[in-house]
Each structure stands twice: as structure tokens, then as C-alpha cells.
JSON list of C-alpha atoms in Angstrom, two decimals:
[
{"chain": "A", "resi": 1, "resn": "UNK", "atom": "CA", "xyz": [72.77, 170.26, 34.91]},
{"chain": "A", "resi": 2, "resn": "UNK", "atom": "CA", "xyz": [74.96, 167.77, 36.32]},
{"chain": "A", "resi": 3, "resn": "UNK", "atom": "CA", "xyz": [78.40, 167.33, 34.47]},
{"chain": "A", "resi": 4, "resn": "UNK", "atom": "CA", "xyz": [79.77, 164.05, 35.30]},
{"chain": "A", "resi": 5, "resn": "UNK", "atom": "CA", "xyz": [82.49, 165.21, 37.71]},
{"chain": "A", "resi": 6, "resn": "UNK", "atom": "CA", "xyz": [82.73, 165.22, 41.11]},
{"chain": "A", "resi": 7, "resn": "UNK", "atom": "CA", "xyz": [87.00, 165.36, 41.01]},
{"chain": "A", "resi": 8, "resn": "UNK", "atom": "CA", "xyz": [86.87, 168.70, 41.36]},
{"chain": "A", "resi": 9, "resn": "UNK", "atom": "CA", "xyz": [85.86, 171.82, 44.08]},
{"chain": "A", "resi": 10, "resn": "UNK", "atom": "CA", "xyz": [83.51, 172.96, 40.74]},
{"chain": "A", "resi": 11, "resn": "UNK", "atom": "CA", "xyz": [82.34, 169.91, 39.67]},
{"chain": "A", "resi": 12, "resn": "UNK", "atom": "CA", "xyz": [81.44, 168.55, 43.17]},
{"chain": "A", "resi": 13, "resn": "UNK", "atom": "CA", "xyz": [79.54, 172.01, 43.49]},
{"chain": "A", "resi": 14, "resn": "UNK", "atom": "CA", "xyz": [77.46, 171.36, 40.59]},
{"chain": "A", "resi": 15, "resn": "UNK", "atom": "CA", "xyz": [76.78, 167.71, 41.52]},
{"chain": "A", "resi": 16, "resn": "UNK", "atom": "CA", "xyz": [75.51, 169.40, 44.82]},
{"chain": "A", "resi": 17, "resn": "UNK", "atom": "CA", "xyz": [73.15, 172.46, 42.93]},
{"chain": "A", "resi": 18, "resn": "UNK", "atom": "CA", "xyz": [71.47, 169.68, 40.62]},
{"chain": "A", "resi": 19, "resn": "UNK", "atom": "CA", "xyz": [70.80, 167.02, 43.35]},
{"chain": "A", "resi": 20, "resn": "UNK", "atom": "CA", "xyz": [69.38, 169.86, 45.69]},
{"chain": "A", "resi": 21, "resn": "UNK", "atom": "CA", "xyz": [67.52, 172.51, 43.19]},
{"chain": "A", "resi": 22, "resn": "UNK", "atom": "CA", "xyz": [66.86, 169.99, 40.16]},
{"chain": "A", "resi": 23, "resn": "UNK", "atom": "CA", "xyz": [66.20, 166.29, 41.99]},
{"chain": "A", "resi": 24, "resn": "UNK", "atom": "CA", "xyz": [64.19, 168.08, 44.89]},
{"chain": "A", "resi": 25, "resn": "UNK", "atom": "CA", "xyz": [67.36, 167.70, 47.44]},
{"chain": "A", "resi": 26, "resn": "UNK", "atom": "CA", "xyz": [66.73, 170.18, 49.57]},
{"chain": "A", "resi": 27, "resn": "UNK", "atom": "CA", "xyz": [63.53, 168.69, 50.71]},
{"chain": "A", "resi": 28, "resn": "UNK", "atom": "CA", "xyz": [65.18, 165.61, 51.86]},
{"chain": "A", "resi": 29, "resn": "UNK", "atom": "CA", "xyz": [68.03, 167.54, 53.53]},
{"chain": "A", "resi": 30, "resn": "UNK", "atom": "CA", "xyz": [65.73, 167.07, 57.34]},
{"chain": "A", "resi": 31, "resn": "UNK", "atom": "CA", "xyz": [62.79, 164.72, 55.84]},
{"chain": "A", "resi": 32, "resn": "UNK", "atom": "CA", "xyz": [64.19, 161.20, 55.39]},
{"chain": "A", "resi": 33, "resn": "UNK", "atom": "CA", "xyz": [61.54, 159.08, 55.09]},
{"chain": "A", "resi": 34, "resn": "UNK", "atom": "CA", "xyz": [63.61, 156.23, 56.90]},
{"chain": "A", "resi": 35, "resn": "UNK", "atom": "CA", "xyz": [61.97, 153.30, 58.66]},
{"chain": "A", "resi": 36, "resn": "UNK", "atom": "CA", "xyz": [62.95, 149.75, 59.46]},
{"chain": "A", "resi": 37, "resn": "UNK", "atom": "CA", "xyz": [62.00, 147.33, 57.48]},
{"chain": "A", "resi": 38, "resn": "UNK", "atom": "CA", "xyz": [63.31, 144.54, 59.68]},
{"chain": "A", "resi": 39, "resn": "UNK", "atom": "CA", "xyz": [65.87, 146.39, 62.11]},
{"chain": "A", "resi": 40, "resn": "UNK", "atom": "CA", "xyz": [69.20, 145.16, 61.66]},
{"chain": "A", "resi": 41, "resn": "UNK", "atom": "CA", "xyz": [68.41, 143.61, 58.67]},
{"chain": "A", "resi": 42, "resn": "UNK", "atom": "CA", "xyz": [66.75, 146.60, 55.99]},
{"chain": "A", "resi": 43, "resn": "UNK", "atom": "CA", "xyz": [66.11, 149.35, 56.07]},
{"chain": "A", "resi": 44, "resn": "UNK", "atom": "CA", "xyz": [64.18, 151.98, 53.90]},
{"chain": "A", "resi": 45, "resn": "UNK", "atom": "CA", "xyz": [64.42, 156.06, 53.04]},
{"chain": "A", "resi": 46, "resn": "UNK", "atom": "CA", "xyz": [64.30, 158.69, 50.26]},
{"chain": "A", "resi": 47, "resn": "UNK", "atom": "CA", "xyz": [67.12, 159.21, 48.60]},
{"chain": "A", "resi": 48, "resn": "UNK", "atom": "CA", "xyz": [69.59, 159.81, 50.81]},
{"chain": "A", "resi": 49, "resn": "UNK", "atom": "CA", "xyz": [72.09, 163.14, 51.09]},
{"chain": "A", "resi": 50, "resn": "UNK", "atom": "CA", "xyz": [75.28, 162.28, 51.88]},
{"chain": "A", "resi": 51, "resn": "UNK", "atom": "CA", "xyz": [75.35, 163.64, 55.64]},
{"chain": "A", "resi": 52, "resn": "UNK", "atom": "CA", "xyz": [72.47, 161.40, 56.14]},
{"chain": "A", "resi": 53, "resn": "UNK", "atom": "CA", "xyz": [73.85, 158.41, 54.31]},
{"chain": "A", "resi": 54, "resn": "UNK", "atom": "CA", "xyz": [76.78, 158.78, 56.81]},
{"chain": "A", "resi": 55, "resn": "UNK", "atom": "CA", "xyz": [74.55, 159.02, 59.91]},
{"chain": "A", "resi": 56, "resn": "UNK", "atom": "CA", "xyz": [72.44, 156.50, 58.53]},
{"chain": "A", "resi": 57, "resn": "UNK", "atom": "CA", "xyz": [75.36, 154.05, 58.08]},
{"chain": "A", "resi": 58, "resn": "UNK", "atom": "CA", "xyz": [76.95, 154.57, 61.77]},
{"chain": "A", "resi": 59, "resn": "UNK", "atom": "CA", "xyz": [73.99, 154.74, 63.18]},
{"chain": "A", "resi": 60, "resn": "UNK", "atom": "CA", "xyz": [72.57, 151.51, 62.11]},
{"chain": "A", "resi": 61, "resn": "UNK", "atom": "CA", "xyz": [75.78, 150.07, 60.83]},
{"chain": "A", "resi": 62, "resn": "UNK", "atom": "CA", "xyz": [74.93, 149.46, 57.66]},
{"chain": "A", "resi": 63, "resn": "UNK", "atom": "CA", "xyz": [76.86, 147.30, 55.05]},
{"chain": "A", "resi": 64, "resn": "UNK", "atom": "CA", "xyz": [75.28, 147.80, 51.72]},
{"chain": "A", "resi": 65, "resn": "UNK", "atom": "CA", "xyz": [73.24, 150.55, 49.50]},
{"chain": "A", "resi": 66, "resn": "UNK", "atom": "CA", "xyz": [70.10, 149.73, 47.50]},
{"chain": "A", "resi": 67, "resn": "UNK", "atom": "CA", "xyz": [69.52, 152.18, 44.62]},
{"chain": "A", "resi": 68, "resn": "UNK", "atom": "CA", "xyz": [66.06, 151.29, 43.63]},
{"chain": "A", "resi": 69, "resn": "UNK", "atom": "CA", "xyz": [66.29, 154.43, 40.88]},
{"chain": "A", "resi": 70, "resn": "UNK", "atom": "CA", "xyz": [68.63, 152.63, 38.91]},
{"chain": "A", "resi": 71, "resn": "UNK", "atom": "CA", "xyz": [71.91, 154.55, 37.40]},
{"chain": "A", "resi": 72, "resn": "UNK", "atom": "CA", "xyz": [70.28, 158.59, 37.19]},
{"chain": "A", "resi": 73, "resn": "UNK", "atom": "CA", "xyz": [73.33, 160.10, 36.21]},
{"chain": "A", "resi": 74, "resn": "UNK", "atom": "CA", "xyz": [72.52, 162.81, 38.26]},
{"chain": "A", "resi": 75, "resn": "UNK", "atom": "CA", "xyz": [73.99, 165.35, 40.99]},
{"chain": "A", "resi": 76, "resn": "UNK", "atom": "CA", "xyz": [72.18, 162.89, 43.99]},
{"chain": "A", "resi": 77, "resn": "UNK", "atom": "CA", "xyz": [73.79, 159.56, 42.51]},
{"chain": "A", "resi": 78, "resn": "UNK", "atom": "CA", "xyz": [76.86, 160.76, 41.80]},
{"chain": "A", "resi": 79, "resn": "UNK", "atom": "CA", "xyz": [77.10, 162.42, 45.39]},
{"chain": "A", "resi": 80, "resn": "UNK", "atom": "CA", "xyz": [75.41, 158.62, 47.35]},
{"chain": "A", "resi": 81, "resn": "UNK", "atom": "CA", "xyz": [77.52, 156.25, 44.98]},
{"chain": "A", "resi": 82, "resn": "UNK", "atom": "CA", "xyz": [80.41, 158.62, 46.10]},
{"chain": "A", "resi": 83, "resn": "UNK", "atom": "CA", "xyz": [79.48, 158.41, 49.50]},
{"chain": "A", "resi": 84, "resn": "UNK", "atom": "CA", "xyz": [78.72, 155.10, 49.59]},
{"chain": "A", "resi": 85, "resn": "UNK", "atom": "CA", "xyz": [82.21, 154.21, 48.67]},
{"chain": "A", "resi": 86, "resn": "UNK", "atom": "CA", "xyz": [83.52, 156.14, 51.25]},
{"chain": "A", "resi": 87, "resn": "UNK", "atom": "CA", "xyz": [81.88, 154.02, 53.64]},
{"chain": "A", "resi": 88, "resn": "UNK", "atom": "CA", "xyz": [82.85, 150.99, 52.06]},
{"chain": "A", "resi": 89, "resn": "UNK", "atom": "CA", "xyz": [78.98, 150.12, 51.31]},
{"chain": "A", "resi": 90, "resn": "UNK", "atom": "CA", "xyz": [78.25, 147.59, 48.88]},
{"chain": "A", "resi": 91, "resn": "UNK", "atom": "CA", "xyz": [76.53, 149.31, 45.90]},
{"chain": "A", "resi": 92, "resn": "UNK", "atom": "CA", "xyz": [73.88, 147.65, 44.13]},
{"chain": "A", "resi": 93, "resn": "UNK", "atom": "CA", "xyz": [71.46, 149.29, 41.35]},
{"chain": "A", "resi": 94, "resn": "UNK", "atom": "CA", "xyz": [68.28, 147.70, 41.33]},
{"chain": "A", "resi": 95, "resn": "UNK", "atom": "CA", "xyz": [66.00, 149.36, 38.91]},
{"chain": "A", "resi": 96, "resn": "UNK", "atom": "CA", "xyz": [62.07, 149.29, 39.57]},
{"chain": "A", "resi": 97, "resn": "UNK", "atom": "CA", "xyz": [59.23, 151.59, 38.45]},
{"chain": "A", "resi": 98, "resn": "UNK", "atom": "CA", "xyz": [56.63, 152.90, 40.37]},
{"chain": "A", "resi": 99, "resn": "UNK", "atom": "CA", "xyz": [53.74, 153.22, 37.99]},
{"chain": "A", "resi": 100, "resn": "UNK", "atom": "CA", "xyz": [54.21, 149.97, 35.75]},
{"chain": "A", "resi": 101, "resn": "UNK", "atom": "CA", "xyz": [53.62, 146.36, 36.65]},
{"chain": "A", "resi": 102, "resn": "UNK", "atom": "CA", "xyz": [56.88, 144.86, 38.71]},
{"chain": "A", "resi": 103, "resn": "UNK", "atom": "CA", "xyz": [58.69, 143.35, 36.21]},
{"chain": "A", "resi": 104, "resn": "UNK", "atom": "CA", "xyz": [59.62, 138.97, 37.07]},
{"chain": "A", "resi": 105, "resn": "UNK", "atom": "CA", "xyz": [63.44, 139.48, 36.46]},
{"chain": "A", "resi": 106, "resn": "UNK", "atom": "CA", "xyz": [63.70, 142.52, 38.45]},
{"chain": "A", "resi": 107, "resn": "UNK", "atom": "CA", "xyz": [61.86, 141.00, 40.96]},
{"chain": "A", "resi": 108, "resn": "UNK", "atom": "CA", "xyz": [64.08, 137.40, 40.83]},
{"chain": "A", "resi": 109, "resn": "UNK", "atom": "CA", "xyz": [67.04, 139.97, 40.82]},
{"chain": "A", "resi": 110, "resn": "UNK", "atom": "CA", "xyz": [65.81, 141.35, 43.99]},
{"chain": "A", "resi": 111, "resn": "UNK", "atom": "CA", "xyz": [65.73, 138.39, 46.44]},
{"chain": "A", "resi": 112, "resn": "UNK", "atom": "CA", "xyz": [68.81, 137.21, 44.92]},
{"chain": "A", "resi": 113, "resn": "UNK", "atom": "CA", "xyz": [70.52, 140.46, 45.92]},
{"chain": "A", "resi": 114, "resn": "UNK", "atom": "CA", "xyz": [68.83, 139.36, 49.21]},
{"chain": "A", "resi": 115, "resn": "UNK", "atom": "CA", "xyz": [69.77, 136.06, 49.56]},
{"chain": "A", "resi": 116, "resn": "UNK", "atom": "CA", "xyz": [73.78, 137.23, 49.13]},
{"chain": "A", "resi": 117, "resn": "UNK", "atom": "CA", "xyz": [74.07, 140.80, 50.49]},
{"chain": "A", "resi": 118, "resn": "UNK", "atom": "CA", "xyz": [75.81, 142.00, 53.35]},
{"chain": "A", "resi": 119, "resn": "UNK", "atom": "CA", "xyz": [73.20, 143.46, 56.31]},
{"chain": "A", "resi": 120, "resn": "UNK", "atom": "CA", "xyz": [72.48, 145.39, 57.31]},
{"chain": "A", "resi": 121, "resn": "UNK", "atom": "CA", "xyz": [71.04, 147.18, 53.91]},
{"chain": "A", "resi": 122, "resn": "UNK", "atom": "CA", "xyz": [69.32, 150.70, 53.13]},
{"chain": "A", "resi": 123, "resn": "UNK", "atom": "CA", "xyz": [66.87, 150.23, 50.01]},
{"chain": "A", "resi": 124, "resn": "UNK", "atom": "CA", "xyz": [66.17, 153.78, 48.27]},
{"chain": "A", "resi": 125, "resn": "UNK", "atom": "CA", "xyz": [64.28, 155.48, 45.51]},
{"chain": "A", "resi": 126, "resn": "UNK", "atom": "CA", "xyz": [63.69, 158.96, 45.47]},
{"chain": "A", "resi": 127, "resn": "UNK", "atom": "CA", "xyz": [60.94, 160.06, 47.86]},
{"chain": "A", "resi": 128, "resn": "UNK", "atom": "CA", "xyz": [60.90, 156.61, 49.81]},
{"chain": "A", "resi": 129, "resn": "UNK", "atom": "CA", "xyz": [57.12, 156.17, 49.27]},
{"chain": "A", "resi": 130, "resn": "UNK", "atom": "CA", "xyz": [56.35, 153.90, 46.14]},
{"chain": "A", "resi": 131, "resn": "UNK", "atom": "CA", "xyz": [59.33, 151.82, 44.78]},
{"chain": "A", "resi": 132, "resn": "UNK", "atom": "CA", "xyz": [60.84, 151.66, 48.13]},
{"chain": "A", "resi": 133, "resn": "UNK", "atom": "CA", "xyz": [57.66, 150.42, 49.34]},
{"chain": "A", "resi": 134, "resn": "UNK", "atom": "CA", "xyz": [57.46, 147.67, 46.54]},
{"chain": "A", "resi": 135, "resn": "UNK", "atom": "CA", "xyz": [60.95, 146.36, 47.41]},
{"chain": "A", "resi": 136, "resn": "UNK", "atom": "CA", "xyz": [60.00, 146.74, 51.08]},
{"chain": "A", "resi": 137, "resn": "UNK", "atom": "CA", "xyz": [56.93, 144.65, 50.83]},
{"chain": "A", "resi": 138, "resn": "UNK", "atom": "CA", "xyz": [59.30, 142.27, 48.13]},
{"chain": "A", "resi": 139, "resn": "UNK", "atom": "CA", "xyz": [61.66, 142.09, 50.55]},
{"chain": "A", "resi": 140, "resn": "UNK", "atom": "CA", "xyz": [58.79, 140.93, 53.43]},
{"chain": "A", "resi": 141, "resn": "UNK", "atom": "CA", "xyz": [57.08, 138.32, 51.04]},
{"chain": "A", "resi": 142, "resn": "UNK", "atom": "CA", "xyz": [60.46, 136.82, 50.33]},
{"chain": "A", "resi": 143, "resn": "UNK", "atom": "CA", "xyz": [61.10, 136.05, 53.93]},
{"chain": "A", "resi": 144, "resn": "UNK", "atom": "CA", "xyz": [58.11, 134.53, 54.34]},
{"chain": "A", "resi": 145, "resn": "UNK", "atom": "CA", "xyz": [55.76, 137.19, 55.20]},
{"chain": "A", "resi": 146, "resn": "UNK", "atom": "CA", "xyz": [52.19, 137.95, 54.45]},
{"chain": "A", "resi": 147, "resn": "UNK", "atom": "CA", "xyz": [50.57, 140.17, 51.64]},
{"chain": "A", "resi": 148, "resn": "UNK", "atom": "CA", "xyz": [48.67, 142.08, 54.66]},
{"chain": "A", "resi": 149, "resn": "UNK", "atom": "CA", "xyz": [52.58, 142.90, 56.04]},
{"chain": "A", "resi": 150, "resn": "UNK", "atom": "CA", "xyz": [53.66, 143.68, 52.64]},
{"chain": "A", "resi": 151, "resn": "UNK", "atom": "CA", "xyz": [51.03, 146.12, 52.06]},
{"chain": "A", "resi": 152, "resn": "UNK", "atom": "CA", "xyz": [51.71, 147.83, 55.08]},
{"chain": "A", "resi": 153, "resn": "UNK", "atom": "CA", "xyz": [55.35, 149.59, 53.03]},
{"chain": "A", "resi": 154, "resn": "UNK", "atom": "CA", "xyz": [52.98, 150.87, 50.60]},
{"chain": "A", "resi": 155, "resn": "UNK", "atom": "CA", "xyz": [50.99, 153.17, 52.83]},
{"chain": "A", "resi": 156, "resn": "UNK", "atom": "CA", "xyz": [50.23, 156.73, 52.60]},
{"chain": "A", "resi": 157, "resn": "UNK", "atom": "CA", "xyz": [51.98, 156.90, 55.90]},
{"chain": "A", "resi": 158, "resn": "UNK", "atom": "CA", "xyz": [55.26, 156.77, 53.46]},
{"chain": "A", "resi": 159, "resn": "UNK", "atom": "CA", "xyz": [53.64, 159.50, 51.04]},
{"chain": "A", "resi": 160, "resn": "UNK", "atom": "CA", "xyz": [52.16, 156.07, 48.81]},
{"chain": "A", "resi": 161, "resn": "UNK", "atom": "CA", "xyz": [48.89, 157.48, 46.87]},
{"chain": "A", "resi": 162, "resn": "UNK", "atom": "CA", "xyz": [47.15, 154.17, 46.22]},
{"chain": "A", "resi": 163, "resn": "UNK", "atom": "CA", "xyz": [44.26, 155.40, 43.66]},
{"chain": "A", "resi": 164, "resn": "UNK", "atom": "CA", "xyz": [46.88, 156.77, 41.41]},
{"chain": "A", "resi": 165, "resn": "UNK", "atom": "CA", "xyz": [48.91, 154.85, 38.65]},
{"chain": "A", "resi": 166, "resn": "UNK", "atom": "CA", "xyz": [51.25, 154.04, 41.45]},
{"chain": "A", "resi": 167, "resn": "UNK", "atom": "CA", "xyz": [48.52, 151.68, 42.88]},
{"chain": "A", "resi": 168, "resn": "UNK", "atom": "CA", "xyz": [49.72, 149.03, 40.86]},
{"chain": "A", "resi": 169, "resn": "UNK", "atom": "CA", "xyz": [52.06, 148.03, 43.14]},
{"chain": "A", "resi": 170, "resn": "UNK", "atom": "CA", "xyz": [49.52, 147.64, 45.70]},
{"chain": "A", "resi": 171, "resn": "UNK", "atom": "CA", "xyz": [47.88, 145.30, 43.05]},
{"chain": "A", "resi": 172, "resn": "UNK", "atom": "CA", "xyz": [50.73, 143.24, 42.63]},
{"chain": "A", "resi": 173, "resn": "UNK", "atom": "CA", "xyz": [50.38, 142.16, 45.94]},
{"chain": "A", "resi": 174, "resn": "UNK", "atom": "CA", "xyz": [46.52, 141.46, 45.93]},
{"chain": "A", "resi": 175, "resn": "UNK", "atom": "CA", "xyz": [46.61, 139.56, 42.75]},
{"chain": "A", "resi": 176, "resn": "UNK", "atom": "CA", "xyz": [49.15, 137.48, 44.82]},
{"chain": "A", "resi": 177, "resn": "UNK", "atom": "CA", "xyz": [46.96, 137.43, 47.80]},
{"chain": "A", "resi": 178, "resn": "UNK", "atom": "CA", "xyz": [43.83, 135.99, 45.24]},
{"chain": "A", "resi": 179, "resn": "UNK", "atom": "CA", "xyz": [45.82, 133.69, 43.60]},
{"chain": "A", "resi": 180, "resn": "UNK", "atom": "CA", "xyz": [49.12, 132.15, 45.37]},
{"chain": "A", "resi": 181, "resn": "UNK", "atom": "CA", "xyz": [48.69, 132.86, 48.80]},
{"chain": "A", "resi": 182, "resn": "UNK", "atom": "CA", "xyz": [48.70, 129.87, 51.21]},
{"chain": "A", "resi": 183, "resn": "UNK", "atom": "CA", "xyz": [49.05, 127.45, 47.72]},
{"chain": "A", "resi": 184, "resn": "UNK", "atom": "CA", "xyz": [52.96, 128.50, 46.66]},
{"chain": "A", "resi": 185, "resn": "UNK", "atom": "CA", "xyz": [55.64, 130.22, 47.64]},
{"chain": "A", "resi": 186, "resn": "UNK", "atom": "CA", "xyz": [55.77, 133.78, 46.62]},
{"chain": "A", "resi": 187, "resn": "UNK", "atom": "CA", "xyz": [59.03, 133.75, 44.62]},
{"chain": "A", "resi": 188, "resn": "UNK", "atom": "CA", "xyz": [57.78, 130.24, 42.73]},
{"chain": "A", "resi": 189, "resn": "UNK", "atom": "CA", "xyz": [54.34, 132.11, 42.35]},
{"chain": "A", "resi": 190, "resn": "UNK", "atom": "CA", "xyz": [56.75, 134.63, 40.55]},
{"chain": "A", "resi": 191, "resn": "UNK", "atom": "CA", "xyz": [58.15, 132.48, 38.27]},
{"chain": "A", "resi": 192, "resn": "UNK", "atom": "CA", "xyz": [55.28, 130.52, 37.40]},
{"chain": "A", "resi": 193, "resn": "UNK", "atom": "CA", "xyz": [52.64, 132.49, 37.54]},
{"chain": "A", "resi": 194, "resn": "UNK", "atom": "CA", "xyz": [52.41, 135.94, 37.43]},
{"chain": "A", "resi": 195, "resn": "UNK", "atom": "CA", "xyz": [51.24, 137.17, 34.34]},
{"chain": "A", "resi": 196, "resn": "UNK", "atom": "CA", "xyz": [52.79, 141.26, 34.00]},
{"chain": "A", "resi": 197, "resn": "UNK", "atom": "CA", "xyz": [50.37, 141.83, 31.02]},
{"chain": "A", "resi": 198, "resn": "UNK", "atom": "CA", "xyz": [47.44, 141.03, 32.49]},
{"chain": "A", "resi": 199, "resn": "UNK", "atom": "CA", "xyz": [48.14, 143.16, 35.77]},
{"chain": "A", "resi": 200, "resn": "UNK", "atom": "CA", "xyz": [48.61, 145.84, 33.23]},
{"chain": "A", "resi": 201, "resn": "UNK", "atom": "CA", "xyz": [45.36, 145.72, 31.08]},
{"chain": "A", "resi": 202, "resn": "UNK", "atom": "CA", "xyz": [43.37, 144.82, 34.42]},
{"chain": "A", "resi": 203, "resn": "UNK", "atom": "CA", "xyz": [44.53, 148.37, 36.61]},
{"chain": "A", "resi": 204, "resn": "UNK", "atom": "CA", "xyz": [42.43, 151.49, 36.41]},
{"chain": "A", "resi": 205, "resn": "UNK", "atom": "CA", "xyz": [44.07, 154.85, 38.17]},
{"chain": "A", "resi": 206, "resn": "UNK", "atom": "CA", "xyz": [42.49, 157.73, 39.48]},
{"chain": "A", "resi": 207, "resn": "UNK", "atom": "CA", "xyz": [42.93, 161.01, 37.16]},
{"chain": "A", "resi": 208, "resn": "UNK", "atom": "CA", "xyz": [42.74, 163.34, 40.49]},
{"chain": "A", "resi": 209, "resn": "UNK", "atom": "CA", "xyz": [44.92, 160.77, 42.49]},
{"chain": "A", "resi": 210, "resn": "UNK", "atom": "CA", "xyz": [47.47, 160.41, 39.48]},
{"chain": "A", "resi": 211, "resn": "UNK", "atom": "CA", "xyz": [47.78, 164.04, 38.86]},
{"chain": "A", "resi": 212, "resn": "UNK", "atom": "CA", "xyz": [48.75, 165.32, 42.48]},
{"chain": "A", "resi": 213, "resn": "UNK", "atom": "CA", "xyz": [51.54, 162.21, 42.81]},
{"chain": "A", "resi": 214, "resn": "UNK", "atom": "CA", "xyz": [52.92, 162.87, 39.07]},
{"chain": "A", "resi": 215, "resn": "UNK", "atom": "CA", "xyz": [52.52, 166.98, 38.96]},
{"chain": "A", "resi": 216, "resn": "UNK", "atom": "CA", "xyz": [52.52, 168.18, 42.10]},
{"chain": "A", "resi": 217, "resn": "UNK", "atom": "CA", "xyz": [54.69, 165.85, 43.86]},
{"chain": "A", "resi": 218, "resn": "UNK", "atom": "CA", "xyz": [56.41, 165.37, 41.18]},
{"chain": "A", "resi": 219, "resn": "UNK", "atom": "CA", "xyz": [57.54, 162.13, 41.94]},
{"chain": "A", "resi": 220, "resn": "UNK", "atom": "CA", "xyz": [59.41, 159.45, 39.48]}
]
């Protein structure tokens, strides 16, 4: 539905009826999702709306904007990367999936988007529950955390359903608990070790589980 424009009163009304009738908008208009991370350093949310972008961003004076959905040419994106320059956020598109093995050079990407950003930083997908819980836990390993924090971002507490195909992010971070924990460092356990196709071929999801997160949530 979304045309492309927001220069004008019509086009910035049609940005606003896709991101709140055809991305689900209107349910994130009051629920947020938003949590610290590490306050004053990340935070995390569902896509944001613009009004809360802007509270968001005085609030917790925040610096930079994480788009874990990558570019969605939508009514929502349009309407945050708008907002977000407004602000005079950093903008950074940082694509991940929710129901496929993290891929290495997003991952790499990630922590160097860590190492150089300006905090504090809001990291967002579209509900806040399973790719903003991967780059939360990324973001925890990374600093030097434990699997047993990282696991704690994907949580149902966040609307995470584990036994669906989105539990593959939660065995990311096992198969790193197994098999690098305490003998490398995450991000060189990354890049020497971690073996996407085998992650892949060895995760099983549950048909209920899958089919309440992908049809009746109808999450990305």
C-alpha cells in the first residue's frame, strides 16, 4: 500500500494507514515491548511509532537506531527512518531473520556496529520478541557475557516462542554454550567455528508452536 512518499500531506497519510492497518501498527501504538538491554548503553523494542521513537529518544537520550528488519520499504520504515532523522539518530540497517540460522557476516557486522556506534542505541525488529532478542543476547555475548544472560532476551517474557522455528536462535546460543564456552571468545568462536549448515539440518520445530508465532501472530 505504501507509495514511497512521505513529502506530501497524502503521501505521509498513506505511509501512516500501511504501517498501522497493514504492518500491525496500531498494536504497537501503547505496547512497546521496550526493555534495557544494558541501560544507557542498548536498548530494545518493537518497532517503534514515531511518537514513541521521540519519547524513547528524550527519554533515554538515545544517539542511534538499530533496524534489525532491514530496508521494508514500508509505511513503518519510511515513518522511523524519517523520524529518526529528525532526531539526528544514527541509522543503521542490520538485517537478521528470526527463523533461519544467524548468519557469520551479519553477526561480525553486528559487533562492529557495536564497537563504533554512538550510545546510547535502540535495536528493533518488528514485534521486539525474536530478532531483537538475538541481537540482544549478540549484543550481551559480545561484551563478555554468558550464554545463560543471552538467553534471557529470548524469553517468552518478550513474546519469544522457543519450540517454534524461531527456536533456532535459542540454539545458536546452546551450540555455543556446548562447544566454545569458557575455551574462546564468542566472536573468534564465530569466525572459526560455527558451522550455519549444520545448526540448520540439526533444528527440529514444533508444528503447533510454529503455527501460532507464523499465523496467528503473524510475526516476520
Amino acid at each position: 500500500m505504501y507509495k514511497g512518499d512521505l513529502s506530501t500531506r497524502k503521501g505521509r497519510r498513506n505511509a501512516w494507514i500501511d504501517a498501522l492497518f497493514v504492518d500491525h501498527a496500531v498494536l504497537r501504538l501503547w505496547w512497546t515491548n521496550f526493555a534495557p538491554v544494558e541501560p544507557g548503553v542498548l536498548y530494545r523494542s518493537n518497532h517503534p511509532t514515531p511518537g514513541n521513537l521521540r519519547a524513547f529518544t528524550h527519554k533515554f537520550g538515545l544517539k542511534s537506531l538499530i533496524n534489525l528488519r532491514g530496508q521494508a520499504k514500508n509505511g513503518s520504515d519510511a515513518l522511523s527512518r524519517d523520524t529518526a532523522r529528525k532526531l539526528g539518530l544514527d541509522f543503521y540497517d542490520m538485517a537478521f531473520e528470526s527463523r533461519c540460522a544467524p548468519h557469520r557476516e551479519r553477526i561480525l557486522r553486528l559487533a562492529e556496529i557495536i564497537a563504533h556506534m554512538r550510545g546510547p542505541a535502540l535495536i528493533h525488529c518488528k514485534s521486539g520478541a525474536d530478532r531483537a532478542g538475538l541481537a540482544a543476547g549478540l549484543f550481551v555475548l559480545i561484551r563478555g557475557g554468558t550464554t545463560q544472560a543471552a538467553l534471557k532476551q529470548l524469553s517468552l517474557r518478550f513474546g519469544h516462542i522457543k519450540h517454534s522455528k524461531t527456536g533456532i536462535l535459542d540454539a545458536f546460543f546452546e551450540l555455543y554454550a556446548r562447544t566454545g564456552e569458557g575455551r574462546k571468545p564468542f566472536l573468534a568462536w564465530v569466525r572459526e567455528d560455527y558451522d550455519e549448515a549444520a545448526l540448520r539440518a540439526a533444528f527440529k520445530a514444533g508444528k503447533v508452536a510454529e503455527f501460532i508465532n507464523a499465523r496467528l501472530l503473524a510475526r516476520e
